[in-house]
Each structure stands twice: as structure tokens, then as C-alpha cells.
Amino acid sequence: MRILFDSRQTQYKTPFGTLRTGECCVLQIRIPTEVGTSGVRLMLEDSEHAVCAELPFSFVSRGEDGYELWRLEFTRQETGLHFYWFRIDKRGGSFRLFRQGSDTNMEAGEKWQLSVIPADFTVPDFAPGAVMYQIFPDRFARSGSCDLTYKLQPFWVHESPDELPEYRPDAHGEVRNNDFFGGNFAGIREKLPYLQELGVGVLYLNPIFMAWSNHRYDTADYRRPDPMLGTEEDFRTLCDEAHARGIRVILDGVFSHTGSNSVYFDAKHVFGHGAVSDPNSPYRRWYRFRHYPDDYEAWWGIRTLPCVEELDETYLHYIIEDEDSVIAHWLRLGADGFRLDVVDELPDEFVRRLRRRMRQIDPQSLLLGEVWEDASNKRAYGVSRRYFVDGELDSVMNYPWRNAIVAFLTDADDGTALGESLMTLAENYPPEVLSCVMNHLGTHDTPRILTVLGEPFRGTKDERAHRRMTPVQRKTALMRLRMAVFLQFTLPGMPCIYYGDEAGMEGFEDPFCRACYPWGREDEELQAYYRMMTALRGSSEALRRGGLRVLAAGNGRIAFARAFGDERLIVCVNHSIGEWVLSAGRVRFAESAAPSPTGEVVLMRGGFCLLEPSDPEAHISIE
């Protein structure tokens, strides 16, 4: 007989997942009577794994099944990331109890996690369950022309959107990223009807600040839009028209570094008063010079991206605190929030102050962070980050689920790891965070999802630049993509479409994943499928705001439940080689599925469905 405790089951722990300050947490543990237990203690550790509390359980009862029930009720008044395990006292000594999967184990295993978050933590009303669309501004749509008088030199513009982005190094061995296609605010504005029809509620734009490169992560002036994109008035008009269609606009905030060719650093002596061009520049204190002016700390050693001192008070005031700070400037022009680039390289204090200032200006503004791992227990530069326990971020990008979905659909996982990944984040993230987590399948930093799902090619960069899938590969990739998108749109959070994925774009890593949107050459069947998914999501409060519970995972299959209020739904995906017979409820949506003679639903290989179960507690078998 084993000691029974599972933090994901309400009979052992309530509430599920995170805890708010002042909220009562109830733990129950069942121990075989034969152990001879004389006491049970919760050993609560802080983020550095130092024991910060020992809390004794109370004996409740001894059952006829050979188990004793022990119970603990407690509250925490301070926020923080905690880990916990149990010490079991018995005749002749004691032993430690740890987690082993969904079971327990004596003296070896992992610790359980518990995050205590602020009691008053909330997220913007518009974000939970919204559909997001990410645009790389230079490559989405172009309308008319912009005044390029003040565009930083040198640059060149492609003659056709059908050309490849430049990927080859120049004579000095550098890939300069100074080729442009001319995408602009006016082009995005003209496509707003398309985005509205697609069901988009949040538009996320990669950097728009004035910069030298086409990706614009090398900011030259935080207060000016890049001339290639248009003017401030063009941006304001874009936001106004997006808002009129129910679409919010989120900007990319790049605050851990600037460009070397910028107002602030001015390595090329273009602007006249930067840290390099003027020894008395007010911006000099922003940078980490090892030897002035030619040796300085740069992001990942890339000399065109000098790192800044984020906690320098003049920098904090310029970016956050001033009446017309960078944050205030863009929010007042119409932006509805920011996604923070490499947020793990920004100090907690910087992020806290930024979100507080955003909420002062617009209580409904959204702050997302770029985090590639489980953000609840993220450690960066030896520090445990406090994104959720201090309410620093509303939510984050969701690479863990993206990677788990890809592994499942490319046969690297039979669904077991996907199920565990889903429940891990559901347990570790506050429900509000999970409701607006950015669920992406592709981004500007990853190969196109269609390519990932259908093309294992590993040739040279020249070969990858021109490589396209065979018809057979593309057919497989499209089948897998439909399953991936179905998962993306039925899980908690904000499903994010990377521009052109819905049109069937292919492409390997940067810059091949950043080609121009193929207007007039879209995969119309795939586009229609995406519209169907956004409509399906829009029709269900459970899909937009409901909780998550994995019901079965493994053998190439996964099933999970979504629930909100009285609405109960079950999502099933079959990536196994055989049929999967499911007890019937009402079928809300299905693909590659058929009814059986006895009334069940049969999912073929590659099939998936959304069910309203006749019995919400019915067991789902993956055998």
C-alpha cells in the first residue's frame, strides 16, 4: 500500500494550482495504518529551497480500507514561489515523502510546487481567450509609400514581395538585415477587414520603433516610428480603426538593449549626442562601458546591440516614469499593451514599475513577457524570477505547449509528455495568467509551423532558402497542422496566429520564416479552416475561459476537458495508427470521425473532435 497524495486532485489539495495571499489551502494525505504514523508535517521551502515553515497536520480518521486521513489547513500572507514535501513521523523515527509523477515516493523524488500570488491580481478583461495575430511589420502588407528622408542608411528595398529575404553575408562576412520590403502601417490598416473576418481580437506587432535593421530590435529612437512604416499619425489611425473593429494593438518592447546606431549610443556619430559621440551625453550612464568608448557590454556579444542599465534612474524615467515616457507615449497614441522582449534579462524592479505605470495610464493595458520555459519557476542569472508571484506580468509566451504539441505530432512523443506539459502549466500558472497565455505555433524566432510538421530537411542554408516540401510532405504537414491548430484553439489562453501560417506559408529559420505574406496565393482551404476554428472558439465560453483537466494521454491519443459554468466540453485528438472509439455525447465539431453502429464516435487516424459529454465523469480509455 502506498501513501496517497496527488496535488492535482481536489480530494488531496484545494484550491487547484496557485494560492492567493490570505486564501485557505487544504491538504489531505492518506497513509496506510501499518506505517504507524504519529505525525505529519508540511515542509514548505522558499524559492531557494530553504525551509521557511513546518506546518503540522491533524489526524482526522482511520478507515476500514486500511488508511488514515491526515488534514492541514493553512494560509500564506506573503507572496512567493514555494516548494514542499512531507515529513512523516512514526515509531522509531521519520522519513521524507516526495513526488514521483502523480504518485509519492519515500526519500527520493521531486518536490511539489506552490506559488502564492497577490490577492488582487487581475488581467485585462479583453485578453482571456482572445485570438491573437502576430505581424512582422516589414513583411505583411504595403500600401502607398512613406517618406524615407530620415530612414537610417544604408538600406535597400526589394523589387518584389516574392523575393527571398536576404540571408547571405556581405563581403565582410556579416548578415546585415538591412533589406526591406516596405510593409507599413497603411498596409496593415487596409487588411483590418481581413483580420476581423479571421476572428482576430489582439494584433501583436514586432518592433515598430525607429531602427536600422528590418527586424527593428536595434532601436534607434523609442519615441519615433520607423520612417519605413509611416508616421505617428499613421499609427494612431491604425489603432483607431483597429479599435473600431474590436481589435487591440500590442507592441514589442525592447528595453534590455538599444541599437548602436541610435540617438542614445550613436556609434556612427549620426545623431551627435549619444554615449559614444559625446562623452558628456546624458545617455552615457545608460551603458556598461568596460573601456570607453570602444569596449562595452552587448547583448549576446552582438556589438550592434549594446546593453543598457535598466535600473539607472534616468533610463527608468525615460522609458517608464516621465509624464511623456516611452510607455506613456505609445499607450496614448493608441497601443493597448506591450510584449516584453527577453524579459528574463530585465530586472524584476523594472518590470514591476513598467506594469504599474501601464495600469496607471490604462487599467486595461496588457503586459506579456517572452519566456521560453515554465515562467512560474524561471531562474535567470542565478535569480528566481517573480513574474507571477509579484504580479509583474499578465502572461507570457507559451513555448512549453508549442514544443509539446510539435513533439506529439511529429511522433517524438506518444501524448504522455503533452498531457504532462498541459497539466504542469495549468497547475503552476495562476488561472488568470493561463487564460491569456500566448499560445503560438510559429513566431519570427522559429521555423514556419508547416515546415516543422512536414520537413525534417537539414541541408545547407542555401539549400534551406530554396527548399519547398514535396506534395506528399505537404499533405502530411497540413494534416498535422489541422490537429495542431485544433489543439491551439481548444486549449486555455490566446491562440496566436503568426502571419501567413493560415495561408500555408513554408520556411525554415530566420529569415526564411519572415518572408512576405502571399496575398492572392493563399491556401484558401486552410484559411477557411482557421476561420472555422476562431468561430468555434468564439461560440464557447468554456473554450475561451474554462479550466483544463487532462483525461487521458498516451498511445498517440490525448483527451482533455474544458469547463466554465454549466458548459462541459471534451477535446479528443487521435494521432495513433488505429481508430479510437469514444462514448458519444453531442458532437460540437469533428474531423475524420464517424458514428459507430452502437452510437459511439469513431476517430480515424488524424481525427479529432469536440464533444458535449452525456456523462461528464465518464472514463475515456486510450487503449
mmCIF file of C-alpha atoms in Angstrom, residues 164-377:
data_model
loop_
_atom_site.group_PDB
_atom_site.id
_atom_site.type_symbol
_atom_site.label_atom_id
_atom_site.label_comp_id
_atom_site.label_asym_id
_atom_site.label_seq_id
_atom_site.Cartn_x
_atom_site.Cartn_y
_atom_site.Cartn_z
ATOM 1 C CA LEU A 164 13.601 35.840 -50.621
ATOM 2 C CA PRO A 165 14.693 37.898 -47.626
ATOM 3 C CA GLU A 166 18.440 38.452 -47.838
ATOM 4 C CA TYR A 167 20.304 35.821 -45.846
ATOM 5 C CA ARG A 168 23.772 35.858 -47.369
ATOM 6 C CA PRO A 169 26.684 37.607 -45.630
ATOM 7 C CA ASP A 170 28.289 40.623 -47.237
ATOM 8 C CA ALA A 171 31.950 40.974 -48.209
ATOM 9 C CA HIS A 172 32.838 41.385 -44.524
ATOM 10 C CA GLY A 173 31.056 38.169 -43.523
ATOM 11 C CA GLU A 174 28.106 39.952 -41.902
ATOM 12 C CA VAL A 175 24.400 39.386 -42.495
ATOM 13 C CA ARG A 176 23.302 42.988 -42.288
ATOM 14 C CA ASN A 177 19.488 42.688 -42.136
ATOM 15 C CA ASN A 178 19.110 45.985 -43.982
ATOM 16 C CA ASP A 179 16.925 44.706 -46.822
ATOM 17 C CA PHE A 180 13.296 45.820 -46.729
ATOM 18 C CA PHE A 181 10.046 45.020 -48.491
ATOM 19 C CA GLY A 182 8.228 48.168 -47.412
ATOM 20 C CA GLY A 183 5.430 46.808 -45.257
ATOM 21 C CA ASN A 184 3.797 49.695 -43.393
ATOM 22 C CA PHE A 185 1.001 50.877 -41.104
ATOM 23 C CA ALA A 186 -1.206 51.755 -44.053
ATOM 24 C CA GLY A 187 -0.865 48.230 -45.395
ATOM 25 C CA ILE A 188 -1.881 46.724 -42.064
ATOM 26 C CA ARG A 189 -4.792 49.158 -41.835
ATOM 27 C CA GLU A 190 -6.069 48.069 -45.266
ATOM 28 C CA LYS A 191 -6.039 44.449 -44.109
ATOM 29 C CA LEU A 192 -8.046 45.046 -40.929
ATOM 30 C CA PRO A 193 -11.251 43.737 -42.562
ATOM 31 C CA TYR A 194 -9.398 40.507 -43.349
ATOM 32 C CA LEU A 195 -8.178 40.217 -39.754
ATOM 33 C CA GLN A 196 -11.651 40.940 -38.396
ATOM 34 C CA GLU A 197 -13.157 38.252 -40.634
ATOM 35 C CA LEU A 198 -10.468 35.864 -39.367
ATOM 36 C CA GLY A 199 -11.729 36.486 -35.831
ATOM 37 C CA VAL A 200 -8.679 38.352 -34.533
ATOM 38 C CA GLY A 201 -9.098 40.275 -31.268
ATOM 39 C CA VAL A 202 -5.478 41.193 -30.498
ATOM 40 C CA LEU A 203 -2.876 42.361 -33.009
ATOM 41 C CA TYR A 204 0.745 41.911 -31.899
ATOM 42 C CA LEU A 205 3.313 43.876 -33.890
ATOM 43 C CA ASN A 206 7.005 43.110 -33.862
ATOM 44 C CA PRO A 207 9.073 46.272 -33.163
ATOM 45 C CA ILE A 208 7.903 49.464 -34.838
ATOM 46 C CA PHE A 209 10.319 51.939 -33.233
ATOM 47 C CA MET A 210 12.803 53.696 -35.481
ATOM 48 C CA ALA A 211 15.715 51.328 -36.145
ATOM 49 C CA TRP A 212 18.352 50.499 -38.704
ATOM 50 C CA SER A 213 17.532 46.823 -39.344
ATOM 51 C CA ASN A 214 14.442 45.212 -40.838
ATOM 52 C CA HIS A 215 13.648 43.364 -37.596
ATOM 53 C CA ARG A 216 13.943 46.624 -35.609
ATOM 54 C CA TYR A 217 15.203 45.023 -32.406
ATOM 55 C CA ASP A 218 18.072 47.537 -32.622
ATOM 56 C CA THR A 219 16.106 50.596 -31.501
ATOM 57 C CA ALA A 220 17.388 53.945 -32.750
ATOM 58 C CA ASP A 221 14.668 56.141 -31.217
ATOM 59 C CA TYR A 222 11.966 54.825 -28.886
ATOM 60 C CA ARG A 223 9.695 57.805 -29.464
ATOM 61 C CA ARG A 224 9.538 57.660 -33.264
ATOM 62 C CA PRO A 225 8.062 55.044 -35.558
ATOM 63 C CA ASP A 226 10.425 53.796 -38.222
ATOM 64 C CA PRO A 227 10.011 56.017 -41.309
ATOM 65 C CA MET A 228 9.540 52.932 -43.481
ATOM 66 C CA LEU A 229 6.338 52.189 -41.535
ATOM 67 C CA GLY A 230 4.841 55.667 -41.565
ATOM 68 C CA THR A 231 4.201 58.468 -39.112
ATOM 69 C CA GLU A 232 2.789 58.752 -35.611
ATOM 70 C CA GLU A 233 -0.479 59.839 -37.164
ATOM 71 C CA ASP A 234 -0.459 56.730 -39.358
ATOM 72 C CA PHE A 235 -0.022 54.600 -36.224
ATOM 73 C CA ARG A 236 -2.779 56.455 -34.374
ATOM 74 C CA THR A 237 -5.129 55.921 -37.319
ATOM 75 C CA LEU A 238 -4.266 52.221 -37.416
ATOM 76 C CA CYS A 239 -5.100 51.877 -33.715
ATOM 77 C CA ASP A 240 -8.312 53.873 -34.034
ATOM 78 C CA GLU A 241 -9.569 51.752 -36.917
ATOM 79 C CA ALA A 242 -8.478 48.520 -35.214
ATOM 80 C CA HIS A 243 -10.357 49.518 -32.055
ATOM 81 C CA ALA A 244 -13.444 50.275 -34.110
ATOM 82 C CA ARG A 245 -13.334 46.655 -35.262
ATOM 83 C CA GLY A 246 -12.822 45.276 -31.755
ATOM 84 C CA ILE A 247 -9.102 44.628 -32.238
ATOM 85 C CA ARG A 248 -6.473 45.641 -29.635
ATOM 86 C CA VAL A 249 -2.898 46.508 -30.637
ATOM 87 C CA ILE A 250 0.118 45.202 -28.689
ATOM 88 C CA LEU A 251 3.649 46.471 -29.350
ATOM 89 C CA ASP A 252 7.016 44.769 -28.933
ATOM 90 C CA GLY A 253 9.000 46.450 -26.140
ATOM 91 C CA VAL A 254 12.760 46.017 -26.486
ATOM 92 C CA PHE A 255 14.228 47.540 -23.334
ATOM 93 C CA SER A 256 17.264 45.400 -22.428
ATOM 94 C CA HIS A 257 19.380 46.930 -25.190
ATOM 95 C CA THR A 258 19.276 49.588 -27.889
ATOM 96 C CA GLY A 259 20.878 49.755 -31.296
ATOM 97 C CA SER A 260 24.454 51.009 -31.587
ATOM 98 C CA ASN A 261 23.254 53.280 -34.382
ATOM 99 C CA SER A 262 20.815 55.201 -32.203
ATOM 100 C CA VAL A 263 20.073 58.545 -30.625
ATOM 101 C CA TYR A 264 21.293 57.069 -27.344
ATOM 102 C CA PHE A 265 24.533 55.268 -28.287
ATOM 103 C CA ASP A 266 25.424 56.844 -31.649
ATOM 104 C CA ALA A 267 28.399 54.652 -32.535
ATOM 105 C CA LYS A 268 28.472 56.116 -36.063
ATOM 106 C CA HIS A 269 28.228 59.767 -34.924
ATOM 107 C CA VAL A 270 24.991 60.267 -36.852
ATOM 108 C CA PHE A 271 22.895 61.949 -34.161
ATOM 109 C CA GLY A 272 25.545 63.939 -32.309
ATOM 110 C CA HIS A 273 24.711 63.489 -28.639
ATOM 111 C CA GLY A 274 24.871 59.761 -27.987
ATOM 112 C CA ALA A 275 27.002 57.954 -25.423
ATOM 113 C CA VAL A 276 29.830 57.370 -27.920
ATOM 114 C CA SER A 277 29.714 60.555 -29.957
ATOM 115 C CA ASP A 278 29.516 62.833 -26.897
ATOM 116 C CA PRO A 279 31.485 61.992 -23.711
ATOM 117 C CA ASN A 280 29.134 64.312 -21.809
ATOM 118 C CA SER A 281 25.977 62.738 -23.192
ATOM 119 C CA PRO A 282 23.193 62.174 -20.647
ATOM 120 C CA TYR A 283 22.841 58.704 -22.202
ATOM 121 C CA ARG A 284 26.392 57.604 -21.373
ATOM 122 C CA ARG A 285 25.331 56.374 -17.942
ATOM 123 C CA TRP A 286 22.815 54.025 -19.582
ATOM 124 C CA TYR A 287 25.554 51.775 -20.975
ATOM 125 C CA ARG A 288 28.109 49.395 -19.485
ATOM 126 C CA PHE A 289 31.436 50.510 -20.840
ATOM 127 C CA ARG A 290 34.415 48.398 -19.913
ATOM 128 C CA HIS A 291 36.686 50.831 -21.747
ATOM 129 C CA TYR A 292 35.139 53.985 -23.116
ATOM 130 C CA PRO A 293 34.136 54.276 -25.905
ATOM 131 C CA ASP A 294 35.075 51.085 -27.760
ATOM 132 C CA ASP A 295 34.589 48.251 -25.266
ATOM 133 C CA TYR A 296 31.107 47.726 -23.862
ATOM 134 C CA GLU A 297 28.675 45.020 -22.849
ATOM 135 C CA ALA A 298 26.465 43.945 -25.751
ATOM 136 C CA TRP A 299 23.510 41.597 -25.992
ATOM 137 C CA TRP A 300 24.918 38.111 -26.628
ATOM 138 C CA GLY A 301 28.146 39.829 -27.713
ATOM 139 C CA ILE A 302 26.473 41.414 -30.753
ATOM 140 C CA ARG A 303 28.167 44.820 -30.903
ATOM 141 C CA THR A 304 25.258 46.488 -32.693
ATOM 142 C CA LEU A 305 23.084 45.779 -29.614
ATOM 143 C CA PRO A 306 24.689 47.497 -26.584
ATOM 144 C CA CYS A 307 23.088 46.528 -23.253
ATOM 145 C CA VAL A 308 21.574 49.185 -21.034
ATOM 146 C CA GLU A 309 21.483 49.730 -17.274
ATOM 147 C CA GLU A 310 17.761 49.192 -16.851
ATOM 148 C CA LEU A 311 17.710 50.435 -13.244
ATOM 149 C CA ASP A 312 19.502 53.693 -13.955
ATOM 150 C CA GLU A 313 17.004 56.282 -12.737
ATOM 151 C CA THR A 314 17.292 58.424 -15.853
ATOM 152 C CA TYR A 315 16.583 55.363 -18.020
ATOM 153 C CA LEU A 316 13.652 54.344 -15.813
ATOM 154 C CA HIS A 317 12.176 57.812 -16.083
ATOM 155 C CA TYR A 318 12.708 57.980 -19.838
ATOM 156 C CA ILE A 319 11.124 54.584 -20.526
ATOM 157 C CA ILE A 320 8.534 54.394 -17.716
ATOM 158 C CA GLU A 321 8.042 57.175 -15.212
ATOM 159 C CA ASP A 322 8.107 60.529 -17.041
ATOM 160 C CA GLU A 323 4.829 62.167 -17.981
ATOM 161 C CA ASP A 324 5.651 61.542 -21.651
ATOM 162 C CA SER A 325 7.733 58.409 -21.117
ATOM 163 C CA VAL A 326 8.104 55.888 -23.915
ATOM 164 C CA ILE A 327 5.371 53.724 -22.371
ATOM 165 C CA ALA A 328 3.014 56.670 -21.906
ATOM 166 C CA HIS A 329 3.754 57.993 -25.396
ATOM 167 C CA TRP A 330 2.656 54.841 -27.217
ATOM 168 C CA LEU A 331 -0.268 53.987 -24.973
ATOM 169 C CA ARG A 332 -1.672 57.465 -25.529
ATOM 170 C CA LEU A 333 -1.229 57.077 -29.272
ATOM 171 C CA GLY A 334 -3.495 54.026 -29.108
ATOM 172 C CA ALA A 335 -1.411 50.963 -28.175
ATOM 173 C CA ASP A 336 -3.110 48.580 -25.747
ATOM 174 C CA GLY A 337 -0.053 46.978 -24.223
ATOM 175 C CA PHE A 338 3.386 45.524 -24.750
ATOM 176 C CA ARG A 339 5.120 42.216 -25.190
ATOM 177 C CA LEU A 340 8.500 42.450 -23.447
ATOM 178 C CA ASP A 341 11.382 41.070 -25.487
ATOM 179 C CA VAL A 342 13.800 38.851 -23.471
ATOM 180 C CA VAL A 343 12.025 39.708 -20.216
ATOM 181 C CA ASP A 344 14.402 37.426 -18.290
ATOM 182 C CA GLU A 345 17.126 39.992 -18.971
ATOM 183 C CA LEU A 346 15.091 42.795 -17.416
ATOM 184 C CA PRO A 347 15.318 43.233 -13.629
ATOM 185 C CA ASP A 348 12.178 42.428 -11.628
ATOM 186 C CA GLU A 349 12.046 46.017 -10.377
ATOM 187 C CA PHE A 350 11.999 47.336 -13.962
ATOM 188 C CA VAL A 351 9.134 45.021 -14.933
ATOM 189 C CA ARG A 352 7.136 45.824 -11.777
ATOM 190 C CA ARG A 353 7.432 49.551 -12.344
ATOM 191 C CA LEU A 354 6.572 49.233 -16.023
ATOM 192 C CA ARG A 355 3.344 47.308 -15.376
ATOM 193 C CA ARG A 356 2.350 49.669 -12.555
ATOM 194 C CA ARG A 357 2.817 52.681 -14.846
ATOM 195 C CA MET A 358 0.881 50.997 -17.652
ATOM 196 C CA ARG A 359 -2.040 50.364 -15.312
ATOM 197 C CA GLN A 360 -1.998 53.986 -14.162
ATOM 198 C CA ILE A 361 -2.327 55.161 -17.757
ATOM 199 C CA ASP A 362 -4.698 52.427 -18.951
ATOM 200 C CA PRO A 363 -6.102 49.967 -16.386
ATOM 201 C CA GLN A 364 -6.940 47.602 -19.240
ATOM 202 C CA SER A 365 -3.468 47.501 -20.818
ATOM 203 C CA LEU A 366 -1.807 44.099 -21.302
ATOM 204 C CA LEU A 367 1.790 43.131 -20.478
ATOM 205 C CA LEU A 368 3.201 39.872 -21.867
ATOM 206 C CA GLY A 369 6.713 38.509 -21.491
ATOM 207 C CA GLU A 370 8.955 36.480 -23.778
ATOM 208 C CA VAL A 371 9.827 33.401 -21.725
ATOM 209 C CA TRP A 372 10.804 30.128 -23.389
ATOM 210 C CA GLU A 373 10.390 27.900 -20.318
ATOM 211 C CA ASP A 374 7.900 27.414 -17.481
ATOM 212 C CA ALA A 375 7.742 31.044 -16.343
ATOM 213 C CA SER A 376 6.436 30.193 -12.871
ATOM 214 C CA ASN A 377 9.783 28.817 -11.704
#
